[in-house]
Structures are given as structure tokens and as C-alpha cells.
Amino acid sequence: MSRFQKIVFAGFLLAISALVYMEATKPVPISWYPSYVDSATVPLGSKVLYKLLDEKLGQQIKKVTNPPFENANDSTFNGTYFFLNNDINFDEAELDRLLNWVNRGNQIFISANYVGHLLKDTLKLETQTVWLSDKVTTEPLLNLSNNILKLDKEVHIERNLSIPYFEEIDTLSQVALGIVSAFNEDKIEEPEINFIQQNWGDGEIIIHLQPEIFSNYFLLEKDENIAYTEAVLSYLDTKNTIYWDAHYKTGKPFNISPLHLLLANKYFKWAYYLLLIGVILFVLFEGKRKQRSIPILKTNTNRSFEYTRTISGMYYDKKQYNEIAKKQVSMFMEYVRTRLRVSTTILDTKFVNEVAARSGNTVEDTKNVLKLLTQIEQENIVTEEQLKSLYHTISEFKKHTDGK
């Protein structure tokens, strides 16, 4: 690695380290996700409310996780059904069961920004949202309608929130319990109804359109906020069991994803990121394909000479001169075909002239060799002297070609 590459690499590592430090030490941003889960500690969770209700009501408050469709069909399930979420939307079959359940003398309390159209159609309600033409934000101002419960000063939620309200109500069957307006010089100038009660058979339905009043943020921000929430909850029927709905919740009580649990802790998260960065650096600088050392292989030794000498020695020891002579003749012919590239099919004058020309021997010497080879092939018995003469003749003949 060159000096310049080392400097660039060191600068890169320094930048990564600085980024990791800044990310690991910066405060965790606040989540304003509308969870409304009873165990959630985020601003729009409901842990504070559920704890207060549990301390005050004890065994009288029960959390139910089953869908209302199942609970409302249970004959032993009686009391107040408390729904808290940013959105409550019952389907037709579930709404019918809930309304029959209310008709038997039970109570439904709903606090949500958005209520399903089926329930609104059944109760003949229409909702709208407050907005100000001269302002970008809308901050709710809240109060109650009942003179006994009404607060001396409106409650101001200092957050830019949606402010839903009932466009109109049926005053013969519905009672306005609370009002709302957008913040404008700390007073409600054009109040809208956001909290109503309606009798249904032997029971009643209560709807509040600002669920933020039950959130952790609202209850812990100001003391007067608690007074408003208590006044709203005073409409609950505390003589019977209050069932806290844990089914209709935007947030989840917990996330069992291993990666979520790992990234939820900033120290684990950055350890995980550093591991990924280390793997990437390893791939870039150490993960390149490296050439293996090439072993030195010994060249194969040509053992044909040793083999031939061994075989010929066996024939010679056994005095099989005839066999050795024939092998000599055969090998000479092979030599002519492969080395001199002359066909040995017809041994005529043309053959003699070509062999002489290509071997560097005279025509007379070539004829003598050919004559000796022919004589040896025709002999039935070859003596030792004839074998030696053949060997020396062929060797002398080849010397001209090898030294050519």
C-alpha cells in the first residue's frame, strides 16, 4: 500500500469514527407515534392513564385482548367497554354485536380522532376538522359543557394536532358533553362539539374525538390537564367492570424481532454497524483473491532408454540374438519413418535415394545398410558377431543424421 493510500485509509477511518461517536452520543429523538398502548412510554402512549386507573379501580378494571366481536357475545361480559386509539373502525357484524351488548344496559366509551363510518351512520353523525385560514398549525383548546364539570380555563394542548369535531348532532337523542376550538389568543371563540353521549336501549354510547387527552404527554405536561381528563372519565360507569380494550391499538405492546431488539439499544446498534463496517473494510482490503504458491514439479524422466537396455539385456543374457536383431531392424525402420519421414512400404531405388538424402549418408552406404537389414531378416539364426555388426552399422549410419 502506497503512502497516499495509507493517508486516505486513515482519513476514512477517522471520518467513520467521528460519525459513530456523534451518532452514539446524540440524544434519542422523541417518537410521537400514536401508540395508545397501556405499556408504551412514548408521549402518545397510555401507560400513565392505565396505571392511574389501575391504582384507583384495582380489580374493577380489566384488560381484554380479544376482538369485541368475541367479548360482546359473552353473557358474563358486562360493564363499560373503553376504547382508546387514534382510529376506531368496527365492521358491520362486530358493530351489531356491540350495539346489542349496549342495548342490554352496558356502556361503550370511545376516544379516537377517527370513528368508523358505520358507527357514524348508525348514530347519524358527521365529523369535520377545525382549521385556521391564517395559521399553519392548529392547537386544540378543550373544555366541558356541563356547568358542574366545566373548567375555569380552557385546556390548551401545545401541539400541532388534528382537531376533529361533530358537524351537528341530534339534540333529541344526543347530549353535548364537551367543546373544542383551535388555539387563538387562549380562548374558545367558535366552539365545536367533540364530546357527546347518546342513550342506546338500556345502555349508552359516549364518544370523545381527542384521544390525546389520555396520553402520557397530556397527563404529565400540566396539572390542569389531569383535571380535564378526570372530568371526562367521570362519565364512566364505575359501578361495574371497566374493560380496557387492548385489541384496537395502533401500536404493539412489544416487538419480538431480533433485529428490532438489537437496534432498539443505541450501544448494540452501533456495535452492529461497526461490525458491518469492519466486514466491508475486510472485503475491500483483505478479501481479495490471493495467488497460491505454485509447487515446483519435477519433470518426468524419460525411462525408455533404461527400459530398452533392460529388455535387450534379458534377450542378450539368454542368447536370443535373433529376437534382438529383429527388434533392431524394426526400430531402424521406425527411425526412418518418424525421423527421416520416408515411407518404408516399398524398399526400392527411390526409397534408397530419399533415405540417403535425408540422412546425410551416401547412396552406397544406404544400400549396404539396407542389404544388411534384408539379410538379417532372412536369416533364421543370427550369431553374436552378426548382431554386433548390425548394431555398429546402424549406429554409424545414424551419426550422420544426428550430426547433420
mmCIF file of C-alpha atoms in Angstrom:
data_model
loop_
_atom_site.group_PDB
_atom_site.id
_atom_site.type_symbol
_atom_site.label_atom_id
_atom_site.label_comp_id
_atom_site.label_asym_id
_atom_site.label_seq_id
_atom_site.Cartn_x
_atom_site.Cartn_y
_atom_site.Cartn_z
ATOM 1 C CA MET A 1 0.000 0.000 0.000
ATOM 2 C CA SER A 2 1.446 3.365 -1.033
ATOM 3 C CA ARG A 3 1.860 6.332 1.341
ATOM 4 C CA PHE A 4 -1.027 8.173 -0.320
ATOM 5 C CA GLN A 5 -3.317 5.141 0.061
ATOM 6 C CA LYS A 6 -2.404 4.882 3.751
ATOM 7 C CA ILE A 7 -3.296 8.550 4.290
ATOM 8 C CA VAL A 8 -6.634 8.119 2.503
ATOM 9 C CA PHE A 9 -7.392 4.988 4.504
ATOM 10 C CA ALA A 10 -6.527 6.707 7.809
ATOM 11 C CA GLY A 11 -8.744 9.664 6.886
ATOM 12 C CA PHE A 12 -11.593 7.332 6.048
ATOM 13 C CA LEU A 13 -11.289 5.526 9.392
ATOM 14 C CA LEU A 14 -11.165 8.872 11.226
ATOM 15 C CA ALA A 15 -14.340 10.064 9.479
ATOM 16 C CA ILE A 16 -16.139 6.823 10.294
ATOM 17 C CA SER A 17 -15.062 7.034 13.940
ATOM 18 C CA ALA A 18 -16.291 10.627 14.200
ATOM 19 C CA LEU A 19 -19.633 9.688 12.645
ATOM 20 C CA VAL A 20 -20.047 6.744 15.015
ATOM 21 C CA TYR A 21 -19.244 8.933 18.022
ATOM 22 C CA MET A 22 -21.708 11.654 17.028
ATOM 23 C CA GLU A 23 -24.485 9.166 16.336
ATOM 24 C CA ALA A 24 -23.859 7.220 19.545
ATOM 25 C CA THR A 25 -23.830 10.309 21.768
ATOM 26 C CA LYS A 26 -26.691 12.300 20.285
ATOM 27 C CA PRO A 27 -29.999 12.120 22.206
ATOM 28 C CA VAL A 28 -32.611 9.652 21.045
ATOM 29 C CA PRO A 29 -35.349 11.519 19.113
ATOM 30 C CA ILE A 30 -38.782 11.522 20.699
ATOM 31 C CA SER A 31 -41.322 9.340 18.935
ATOM 32 C CA TRP A 32 -44.748 10.903 18.506
ATOM 33 C CA TYR A 33 -46.215 7.737 17.087
ATOM 34 C CA PRO A 34 -49.870 7.382 18.262
ATOM 35 C CA SER A 35 -49.435 4.101 20.084
ATOM 36 C CA TYR A 36 -52.018 4.347 22.921
ATOM 37 C CA VAL A 37 -50.746 1.028 24.281
ATOM 38 C CA ASP A 38 -51.009 0.729 28.066
ATOM 39 C CA SER A 39 -47.333 -0.242 28.379
ATOM 40 C CA ALA A 40 -45.952 2.389 25.976
ATOM 41 C CA THR A 41 -43.875 5.208 27.474
ATOM 42 C CA VAL A 42 -43.835 7.326 24.301
ATOM 43 C CA PRO A 43 -45.683 10.685 24.503
ATOM 44 C CA LEU A 44 -48.785 9.250 22.833
ATOM 45 C CA GLY A 45 -48.785 6.033 24.845
ATOM 46 C CA SER A 46 -51.249 5.398 27.666
ATOM 47 C CA LYS A 47 -49.083 3.884 30.393
ATOM 48 C CA VAL A 48 -49.738 6.749 32.821
ATOM 49 C CA LEU A 49 -53.503 6.582 32.365
ATOM 50 C CA TYR A 50 -53.695 2.825 32.766
ATOM 51 C CA LYS A 51 -51.531 2.972 35.896
ATOM 52 C CA LEU A 52 -53.772 5.643 37.445
ATOM 53 C CA LEU A 53 -56.930 3.686 36.638
ATOM 54 C CA ASP A 54 -55.394 0.504 37.982
ATOM 55 C CA GLU A 55 -54.399 2.213 41.239
ATOM 56 C CA LYS A 56 -57.848 3.760 41.702
ATOM 57 C CA LEU A 57 -60.102 0.974 40.433
ATOM 58 C CA GLY A 58 -57.966 -2.107 41.176
ATOM 59 C CA GLN A 59 -59.761 -5.314 40.189
ATOM 60 C CA GLN A 60 -62.585 -3.282 38.676
ATOM 61 C CA ILE A 61 -60.557 -2.573 35.517
ATOM 62 C CA LYS A 62 -59.675 -5.485 33.281
ATOM 63 C CA LYS A 63 -57.637 -5.544 30.086
ATOM 64 C CA VAL A 64 -59.088 -7.572 27.205
ATOM 65 C CA THR A 65 -57.090 -8.546 24.125
ATOM 66 C CA ASN A 66 -59.801 -10.458 22.256
ATOM 67 C CA PRO A 67 -61.774 -8.718 19.495
ATOM 68 C CA PRO A 68 -65.024 -7.046 20.640
ATOM 69 C CA PHE A 69 -66.890 -9.442 18.359
ATOM 70 C CA GLU A 70 -65.996 -12.293 20.741
ATOM 71 C CA ASN A 71 -66.371 -10.418 24.021
ATOM 72 C CA ALA A 72 -69.776 -8.886 23.254
ATOM 73 C CA ASN A 73 -71.203 -12.371 22.725
ATOM 74 C CA ASP A 74 -70.281 -13.447 26.274
ATOM 75 C CA SER A 75 -73.260 -13.257 28.652
ATOM 76 C CA THR A 76 -70.936 -12.707 31.641
ATOM 77 C CA PHE A 77 -69.220 -9.788 29.937
ATOM 78 C CA ASN A 78 -70.997 -6.705 31.318
ATOM 79 C CA GLY A 79 -69.943 -3.171 32.239
ATOM 80 C CA THR A 80 -68.111 -0.439 30.322
ATOM 81 C CA TYR A 81 -66.061 -1.111 27.191
ATOM 82 C CA PHE A 82 -63.287 1.515 26.992
ATOM 83 C CA PHE A 83 -61.787 2.095 23.519
ATOM 84 C CA LEU A 84 -58.762 4.389 23.140
ATOM 85 C CA ASN A 85 -56.884 4.777 19.863
ATOM 86 C CA ASN A 86 -56.331 7.241 17.057
ATOM 87 C CA ASP A 87 -58.702 5.212 14.868
ATOM 88 C CA ILE A 88 -61.658 3.001 15.854
ATOM 89 C CA ASN A 89 -63.393 1.239 12.992
ATOM 90 C CA PHE A 90 -65.821 -1.641 13.625
ATOM 91 C CA ASP A 91 -67.051 -3.868 10.826
ATOM 92 C CA GLU A 92 -70.770 -4.469 10.382
ATOM 93 C CA ALA A 93 -71.044 -7.777 12.256
ATOM 94 C CA GLU A 94 -68.942 -6.523 15.164
ATOM 95 C CA LEU A 95 -70.892 -3.260 15.420
ATOM 96 C CA ASP A 96 -74.207 -5.135 15.527
ATOM 97 C CA ARG A 97 -72.984 -7.266 18.424
ATOM 98 C CA LEU A 98 -71.656 -4.254 20.293
ATOM 99 C CA LEU A 99 -74.912 -2.329 19.869
ATOM 100 C CA ASN A 100 -76.909 -5.344 21.119
ATOM 101 C CA TRP A 101 -74.477 -5.544 24.043
ATOM 102 C CA VAL A 102 -75.077 -1.838 24.842
ATOM 103 C CA ASN A 103 -78.818 -2.319 24.480
ATOM 104 C CA ARG A 104 -78.692 -4.792 27.377
ATOM 105 C CA GLY A 105 -77.645 -1.982 29.730
ATOM 106 C CA ASN A 106 -73.905 -1.675 29.103
ATOM 107 C CA GLN A 107 -71.738 1.316 28.205
ATOM 108 C CA ILE A 108 -69.278 1.995 25.406
ATOM 109 C CA PHE A 109 -66.726 4.769 25.795
ATOM 110 C CA ILE A 110 -64.778 5.622 22.617
ATOM 111 C CA SER A 111 -61.960 8.156 22.331
ATOM 112 C CA ALA A 112 -60.484 8.409 18.839
ATOM 113 C CA ASN A 113 -59.628 11.001 16.216
ATOM 114 C CA TYR A 114 -61.375 8.960 13.564
ATOM 115 C CA VAL A 115 -64.515 6.907 14.115
ATOM 116 C CA GLY A 116 -65.643 4.361 11.528
ATOM 117 C CA HIS A 117 -68.355 5.403 9.084
ATOM 118 C CA LEU A 118 -70.657 2.517 10.068
ATOM 119 C CA LEU A 119 -70.932 3.766 13.648
ATOM 120 C CA LYS A 120 -71.365 7.359 12.494
ATOM 121 C CA ASP A 121 -74.085 6.331 10.034
ATOM 122 C CA THR A 122 -75.865 4.366 12.758
ATOM 123 C CA LEU A 123 -75.790 7.334 15.148
ATOM 124 C CA LYS A 124 -76.425 9.810 12.278
ATOM 125 C CA LEU A 125 -73.214 11.734 12.903
ATOM 126 C CA GLU A 126 -70.896 13.699 10.633
ATOM 127 C CA THR A 127 -67.399 14.816 11.572
ATOM 128 C CA GLN A 128 -65.178 17.626 10.302
ATOM 129 C CA THR A 129 -61.784 19.044 11.207
ATOM 130 C CA VAL A 130 -61.056 22.513 12.524
ATOM 131 C CA TRP A 131 -58.622 24.594 10.520
ATOM 132 C CA LEU A 132 -57.473 28.211 10.586
ATOM 133 C CA SER A 133 -57.047 30.132 7.376
ATOM 134 C CA ASP A 134 -54.467 32.499 8.859
ATOM 135 C CA LYS A 135 -52.326 29.865 10.617
ATOM 136 C CA VAL A 136 -50.336 26.835 9.590
ATOM 137 C CA THR A 137 -50.777 24.949 12.867
ATOM 138 C CA THR A 138 -53.852 24.025 14.890
ATOM 139 C CA GLU A 139 -53.523 23.544 18.651
ATOM 140 C CA PRO A 140 -56.631 22.303 20.484
ATOM 141 C CA LEU A 141 -58.412 24.268 23.204
ATOM 142 C CA LEU A 142 -60.722 21.999 25.226
ATOM 143 C CA ASN A 143 -63.437 22.341 27.834
ATOM 144 C CA LEU A 144 -66.587 20.637 29.055
ATOM 145 C CA SER A 145 -70.199 21.729 28.612
ATOM 146 C CA ASN A 146 -71.603 20.667 31.968
ATOM 147 C CA ASN A 147 -71.536 23.662 34.316
ATOM 148 C CA ILE A 148 -70.526 21.477 37.244
ATOM 149 C CA LEU A 149 -67.598 19.879 35.424
ATOM 150 C CA LYS A 150 -66.629 22.862 33.283
ATOM 151 C CA LEU A 151 -63.121 24.206 33.971
ATOM 152 C CA ASP A 152 -62.487 27.881 34.692
ATOM 153 C CA LYS A 153 -59.908 27.993 31.919
ATOM 154 C CA GLU A 154 -59.755 26.071 28.679
ATOM 155 C CA VAL A 155 -57.138 23.357 28.406
ATOM 156 C CA HIS A 156 -54.539 24.087 25.741
ATOM 157 C CA ILE A 157 -52.637 21.222 24.077
ATOM 158 C CA GLU A 158 -49.477 22.894 22.812
ATOM 159 C CA ARG A 159 -49.014 20.586 19.870
ATOM 160 C CA ASN A 160 -49.990 20.846 16.223
ATOM 161 C CA LEU A 161 -52.779 18.247 16.208
ATOM 162 C CA SER A 162 -55.784 17.362 14.161
ATOM 163 C CA ILE A 163 -58.938 18.801 15.781
ATOM 164 C CA PRO A 164 -61.968 16.727 14.767
ATOM 165 C CA TYR A 165 -65.492 17.717 15.807
ATOM 166 C CA PHE A 166 -69.112 16.729 15.203
ATOM 167 C CA GLU A 167 -70.597 18.891 12.472
ATOM 168 C CA GLU A 168 -74.061 18.586 14.023
ATOM 169 C CA ILE A 169 -75.836 16.343 16.493
ATOM 170 C CA ASP A 170 -79.379 15.209 17.130
ATOM 171 C CA THR A 171 -80.261 17.133 20.272
ATOM 172 C CA LEU A 172 -83.269 14.871 20.914
ATOM 173 C CA SER A 173 -81.137 11.759 21.397
ATOM 174 C CA GLN A 174 -77.612 13.103 21.831
ATOM 175 C CA VAL A 175 -76.130 15.322 24.529
ATOM 176 C CA ALA A 176 -73.105 17.580 24.028
ATOM 177 C CA LEU A 177 -70.611 16.970 26.827
ATOM 178 C CA GLY A 178 -67.587 18.935 25.626
ATOM 179 C CA ILE A 179 -66.365 21.551 23.182
ATOM 180 C CA VAL A 180 -63.171 22.268 21.270
ATOM 181 C CA SER A 181 -61.609 25.009 19.196
ATOM 182 C CA ALA A 182 -58.278 25.891 17.661
ATOM 183 C CA PHE A 183 -55.960 27.974 19.818
ATOM 184 C CA ASN A 184 -56.349 31.663 19.107
ATOM 185 C CA GLU A 185 -55.459 34.083 21.916
ATOM 186 C CA ASP A 186 -56.083 31.411 24.562
ATOM 187 C CA LYS A 187 -59.882 31.338 24.341
ATOM 188 C CA ILE A 188 -62.602 29.413 22.552
ATOM 189 C CA GLU A 189 -64.315 31.837 20.199
ATOM 190 C CA GLU A 190 -66.104 29.408 17.879
ATOM 191 C CA PRO A 191 -66.683 26.260 19.933
ATOM 192 C CA GLU A 192 -67.368 22.957 18.229
ATOM 193 C CA ILE A 193 -68.741 19.800 19.859
ATOM 194 C CA ASN A 194 -66.212 16.996 20.225
ATOM 195 C CA PHE A 195 -67.666 15.024 23.153
ATOM 196 C CA ILE A 196 -71.174 13.517 23.103
ATOM 197 C CA GLN A 197 -73.348 10.964 24.856
ATOM 198 C CA GLN A 198 -76.258 9.007 23.396
ATOM 199 C CA ASN A 199 -78.599 6.539 25.025
ATOM 200 C CA TRP A 200 -78.998 3.222 23.223
ATOM 201 C CA GLY A 201 -81.659 0.954 24.610
ATOM 202 C CA ASP A 202 -80.870 0.404 28.269
ATOM 203 C CA GLY A 203 -77.233 1.468 27.799
ATOM 204 C CA GLU A 204 -75.314 4.407 26.407
ATOM 205 C CA ILE A 205 -72.568 5.324 23.941
ATOM 206 C CA ILE A 206 -70.022 8.052 24.720
ATOM 207 C CA ILE A 207 -67.626 9.388 22.073
ATOM 208 C CA HIS A 208 -64.707 11.791 22.550
ATOM 209 C CA LEU A 209 -62.762 12.873 19.448
ATOM 210 C CA GLN A 210 -59.477 13.971 21.085
ATOM 211 C CA PRO A 211 -57.696 10.833 22.396
ATOM 212 C CA GLU A 212 -54.538 12.868 23.110
ATOM 213 C CA ILE A 213 -56.121 13.901 26.465
ATOM 214 C CA PHE A 214 -55.452 10.340 27.695
ATOM 215 C CA SER A 215 -51.823 10.259 26.547
ATOM 216 C CA ASN A 216 -48.691 10.280 28.675
ATOM 217 C CA TYR A 217 -47.722 13.672 27.270
ATOM 218 C CA PHE A 218 -51.003 15.360 28.169
ATOM 219 C CA LEU A 219 -51.267 13.951 31.682
ATOM 220 C CA LEU A 220 -47.671 14.813 32.624
ATOM 221 C CA GLU A 221 -47.434 18.250 30.998
ATOM 222 C CA LYS A 222 -49.675 20.367 33.282
ATOM 223 C CA ASP A 223 -51.684 19.845 36.464
ATOM 224 C CA GLU A 224 -54.836 21.315 34.923
ATOM 225 C CA ASN A 225 -54.648 18.685 32.187
ATOM 226 C CA ILE A 226 -55.259 15.954 34.761
ATOM 227 C CA ALA A 227 -58.346 17.817 35.982
ATOM 228 C CA TYR A 228 -59.768 17.826 32.453
ATOM 229 C CA THR A 229 -59.084 14.106 31.936
ATOM 230 C CA GLU A 230 -60.670 13.284 35.317
ATOM 231 C CA ALA A 231 -63.761 15.278 34.365
ATOM 232 C CA VAL A 232 -64.060 13.339 31.087
ATOM 233 C CA LEU A 233 -63.587 9.996 32.862
ATOM 234 C CA SER A 234 -66.293 10.934 35.377
ATOM 235 C CA TYR A 235 -68.810 9.837 32.747
ATOM 236 C CA LEU A 236 -67.604 6.245 33.078
ATOM 237 C CA ASP A 237 -69.895 3.854 34.906
ATOM 238 C CA THR A 238 -67.571 2.903 37.755
ATOM 239 C CA LYS A 239 -70.213 0.778 39.470
ATOM 240 C CA ASN A 240 -69.460 -2.054 37.051
ATOM 241 C CA THR A 241 -66.341 -3.549 35.488
ATOM 242 C CA ILE A 242 -64.436 -1.356 33.043
ATOM 243 C CA TYR A 243 -62.938 -3.359 30.191
ATOM 244 C CA TRP A 244 -59.815 -1.784 28.723
ATOM 245 C CA ASP A 245 -59.598 -2.686 25.024
ATOM 246 C CA ALA A 246 -56.088 -3.807 24.046
ATOM 247 C CA HIS A 247 -57.155 -5.096 20.625
ATOM 248 C CA TYR A 248 -57.778 -1.870 18.708
ATOM 249 C CA LYS A 249 -54.343 -0.314 19.176
ATOM 250 C CA THR A 250 -52.174 1.265 16.506
ATOM 251 C CA GLY A 251 -49.010 0.399 18.383
ATOM 252 C CA LYS A 252 -47.924 -3.042 19.561
ATOM 253 C CA PRO A 253 -47.008 -3.809 23.175
ATOM 254 C CA PHE A 254 -43.695 -5.324 22.077
ATOM 255 C CA ASN A 255 -41.773 -6.308 19.009
ATOM 256 C CA ILE A 256 -40.158 -9.740 19.070
ATOM 257 C CA SER A 257 -37.984 -9.158 16.014
ATOM 258 C CA PRO A 258 -34.333 -9.893 16.972
ATOM 259 C CA LEU A 259 -33.097 -7.066 14.773
ATOM 260 C CA HIS A 260 -35.583 -4.651 16.368
ATOM 261 C CA LEU A 261 -34.372 -5.599 19.843
ATOM 262 C CA LEU A 262 -30.781 -5.168 18.705
ATOM 263 C CA LEU A 263 -31.333 -1.757 17.126
ATOM 264 C CA ALA A 264 -33.538 -0.511 19.964
ATOM 265 C CA ASN A 265 -30.425 -0.101 22.129
ATOM 266 C CA LYS A 266 -28.078 2.542 20.704
ATOM 267 C CA TYR A 267 -24.958 0.760 22.012
ATOM 268 C CA PHE A 268 -25.955 -2.547 20.422
ATOM 269 C CA LYS A 269 -26.999 -0.674 17.299
ATOM 270 C CA TRP A 270 -23.620 0.980 16.796
ATOM 271 C CA ALA A 271 -21.761 -2.193 17.683
ATOM 272 C CA TYR A 272 -23.770 -3.849 14.909
ATOM 273 C CA TYR A 273 -22.969 -1.008 12.498
ATOM 274 C CA LEU A 274 -19.258 -1.179 13.367
ATOM 275 C CA LEU A 275 -19.323 -4.902 12.682
ATOM 276 C CA LEU A 276 -20.830 -4.275 9.243
ATOM 277 C CA ILE A 277 -18.257 -1.551 8.522
ATOM 278 C CA GLY A 278 -15.452 -3.894 9.591
ATOM 279 C CA VAL A 279 -16.725 -6.616 7.274
ATOM 280 C CA ILE A 280 -16.863 -4.147 4.374
ATOM 281 C CA LEU A 281 -13.312 -2.958 5.077
ATOM 282 C CA PHE A 282 -12.098 -6.537 5.264
ATOM 283 C CA VAL A 283 -13.679 -7.322 1.909
ATOM 284 C CA LEU A 284 -12.122 -4.207 0.349
ATOM 285 C CA PHE A 285 -8.583 -4.641 1.672
ATOM 286 C CA GLU A 286 -8.126 -8.267 2.749
ATOM 287 C CA GLY A 287 -10.789 -10.153 0.873
ATOM 288 C CA LYS A 288 -9.033 -10.038 -2.482
ATOM 289 C CA ARG A 289 -8.151 -13.337 -4.100
ATOM 290 C CA LYS A 290 -4.579 -14.274 -3.276
ATOM 291 C CA GLN A 291 -2.439 -16.424 -5.616
ATOM 292 C CA ARG A 292 -1.423 -19.690 -4.029
ATOM 293 C CA SER A 293 2.220 -20.645 -4.264
ATOM 294 C CA ILE A 294 2.798 -22.843 -7.264
ATOM 295 C CA PRO A 295 4.665 -26.018 -6.279
ATOM 296 C CA ILE A 296 7.744 -26.957 -8.278
ATOM 297 C CA LEU A 297 7.118 -30.231 -10.036
ATOM 298 C CA LYS A 298 9.972 -32.360 -11.240
ATOM 299 C CA THR A 299 9.881 -33.129 -14.931
ATOM 300 C CA ASN A 300 9.105 -36.663 -15.860
ATOM 301 C CA THR A 301 12.257 -38.585 -16.686
ATOM 302 C CA ASN A 302 12.385 -40.414 -19.984
ATOM 303 C CA ARG A 303 12.959 -44.014 -18.945
ATOM 304 C CA SER A 304 12.624 -45.531 -22.406
ATOM 305 C CA PHE A 305 16.382 -45.932 -22.772
ATOM 306 C CA GLU A 306 16.744 -47.752 -19.444
ATOM 307 C CA TYR A 307 13.708 -49.858 -20.301
ATOM 308 C CA THR A 308 15.091 -50.791 -23.703
ATOM 309 C CA ARG A 309 18.517 -51.599 -22.264
ATOM 310 C CA THR A 310 16.915 -53.784 -19.594
ATOM 311 C CA ILE A 311 14.797 -55.706 -22.101
ATOM 312 C CA SER A 312 17.696 -56.115 -24.545
ATOM 313 C CA GLY A 313 19.910 -57.284 -21.694
ATOM 314 C CA MET A 314 17.369 -60.007 -20.913
ATOM 315 C CA TYR A 315 17.435 -61.192 -24.545
ATOM 316 C CA TYR A 316 21.237 -60.966 -24.672
ATOM 317 C CA ASP A 317 21.737 -62.971 -21.498
ATOM 318 C CA LYS A 318 19.505 -65.689 -22.898
ATOM 319 C CA LYS A 319 21.443 -65.556 -26.218
ATOM 320 C CA GLN A 320 18.285 -64.760 -28.180
ATOM 321 C CA TYR A 321 20.274 -62.870 -30.812
ATOM 322 C CA ASN A 322 17.670 -63.446 -33.473
ATOM 323 C CA GLU A 323 14.985 -61.582 -31.461
ATOM 324 C CA ILE A 324 17.344 -58.705 -30.712
ATOM 325 C CA ALA A 325 18.306 -58.378 -34.365
ATOM 326 C CA LYS A 326 14.671 -58.243 -35.466
ATOM 327 C CA LYS A 327 13.995 -55.549 -32.846
ATOM 328 C CA GLN A 328 16.966 -53.575 -34.180
ATOM 329 C CA VAL A 329 15.615 -53.810 -37.713
ATOM 330 C CA SER A 330 12.124 -52.821 -36.599
ATOM 331 C CA MET A 331 13.435 -49.835 -34.635
ATOM 332 C CA PHE A 332 15.572 -48.696 -37.582
ATOM 333 C CA MET A 333 12.533 -48.756 -39.858
ATOM 334 C CA GLU A 334 10.592 -46.771 -37.255
ATOM 335 C CA TYR A 335 13.507 -44.327 -37.174
ATOM 336 C CA VAL A 336 13.303 -43.895 -40.958
ATOM 337 C CA ARG A 337 9.547 -43.291 -40.834
ATOM 338 C CA THR A 338 9.472 -40.873 -37.878
ATOM 339 C CA ARG A 339 12.830 -39.085 -38.056
ATOM 340 C CA LEU A 340 13.542 -39.095 -41.785
ATOM 341 C CA ARG A 341 9.833 -39.089 -42.745
ATOM 342 C CA VAL A 342 10.292 -41.667 -45.508
ATOM 343 C CA SER A 343 7.731 -44.375 -46.150
ATOM 344 C CA THR A 344 9.030 -47.952 -45.663
ATOM 345 C CA THR A 345 6.283 -49.639 -47.647
ATOM 346 C CA ILE A 346 8.376 -50.164 -50.814
ATOM 347 C CA LEU A 347 12.132 -50.530 -50.439
ATOM 348 C CA ASP A 348 13.187 -49.540 -53.994
ATOM 349 C CA THR A 349 15.698 -47.201 -55.538
ATOM 350 C CA LYS A 350 13.545 -44.163 -54.740
ATOM 351 C CA PHE A 351 13.486 -45.223 -51.100
ATOM 352 C CA VAL A 352 17.289 -45.562 -51.030
ATOM 353 C CA ASN A 353 17.836 -42.153 -52.634
ATOM 354 C CA GLU A 354 15.416 -40.381 -50.215
ATOM 355 C CA VAL A 355 16.927 -42.042 -47.120
ATOM 356 C CA ALA A 356 20.452 -41.175 -48.301
ATOM 357 C CA ALA A 357 19.483 -37.567 -48.994
ATOM 358 C CA ARG A 358 17.691 -37.022 -45.705
ATOM 359 C CA SER A 359 20.173 -38.883 -43.508
ATOM 360 C CA GLY A 360 23.330 -37.303 -44.920
ATOM 361 C CA ASN A 361 24.792 -40.700 -45.953
ATOM 362 C CA THR A 362 25.907 -41.723 -49.377
ATOM 363 C CA VAL A 363 23.722 -43.847 -51.593
ATOM 364 C CA GLU A 364 26.303 -46.628 -51.373
ATOM 365 C CA ASP A 365 26.282 -46.633 -47.543
ATOM 366 C CA THR A 366 22.487 -46.594 -47.541
ATOM 367 C CA LYS A 367 22.388 -49.601 -49.911
ATOM 368 C CA ASN A 368 24.832 -51.507 -47.664
ATOM 369 C CA VAL A 369 22.644 -50.850 -44.568
ATOM 370 C CA LEU A 370 19.516 -51.883 -46.416
ATOM 371 C CA LYS A 371 21.274 -55.004 -47.710
ATOM 372 C CA LEU A 372 22.377 -55.958 -44.202
ATOM 373 C CA LEU A 373 18.875 -55.418 -42.798
ATOM 374 C CA THR A 374 17.357 -57.587 -45.528
ATOM 375 C CA GLN A 375 19.950 -60.312 -44.886
ATOM 376 C CA ILE A 376 19.272 -60.297 -41.126
ATOM 377 C CA GLU A 377 15.507 -60.569 -41.667
ATOM 378 C CA GLN A 378 16.025 -63.572 -43.946
ATOM 379 C CA GLU A 379 18.346 -65.380 -41.526
ATOM 380 C CA ASN A 380 16.750 -67.931 -39.245
ATOM 381 C CA ILE A 381 19.681 -67.897 -36.870
ATOM 382 C CA VAL A 382 21.659 -64.744 -36.089
ATOM 383 C CA THR A 383 25.065 -65.048 -34.453
ATOM 384 C CA GLU A 384 26.543 -62.743 -31.845
ATOM 385 C CA GLU A 385 29.050 -61.377 -34.379
ATOM 386 C CA GLN A 386 26.240 -60.563 -36.856
ATOM 387 C CA LEU A 387 24.245 -58.772 -34.105
ATOM 388 C CA LYS A 388 27.255 -56.645 -33.150
ATOM 389 C CA SER A 389 27.934 -55.830 -36.813
ATOM 390 C CA LEU A 390 24.258 -54.749 -37.248
ATOM 391 C CA TYR A 391 24.416 -52.549 -34.160
ATOM 392 C CA HIS A 392 27.624 -50.788 -35.238
ATOM 393 C CA THR A 393 26.384 -50.325 -38.825
ATOM 394 C CA ILE A 394 23.110 -48.703 -37.699
ATOM 395 C CA SER A 395 24.951 -46.533 -35.159
ATOM 396 C CA GLU A 396 27.406 -45.262 -37.786
ATOM 397 C CA PHE A 397 24.517 -44.576 -40.170
ATOM 398 C CA LYS A 398 22.624 -42.531 -37.568
ATOM 399 C CA LYS A 399 25.724 -40.467 -36.662
ATOM 400 C CA HIS A 400 25.488 -38.638 -39.973
ATOM 401 C CA THR A 401 21.870 -37.728 -39.345
ATOM 402 C CA ASP A 402 22.383 -36.641 -35.697
ATOM 403 C CA GLY A 403 25.408 -34.548 -36.604
ATOM 404 C CA LYS A 404 23.794 -33.069 -39.681
#
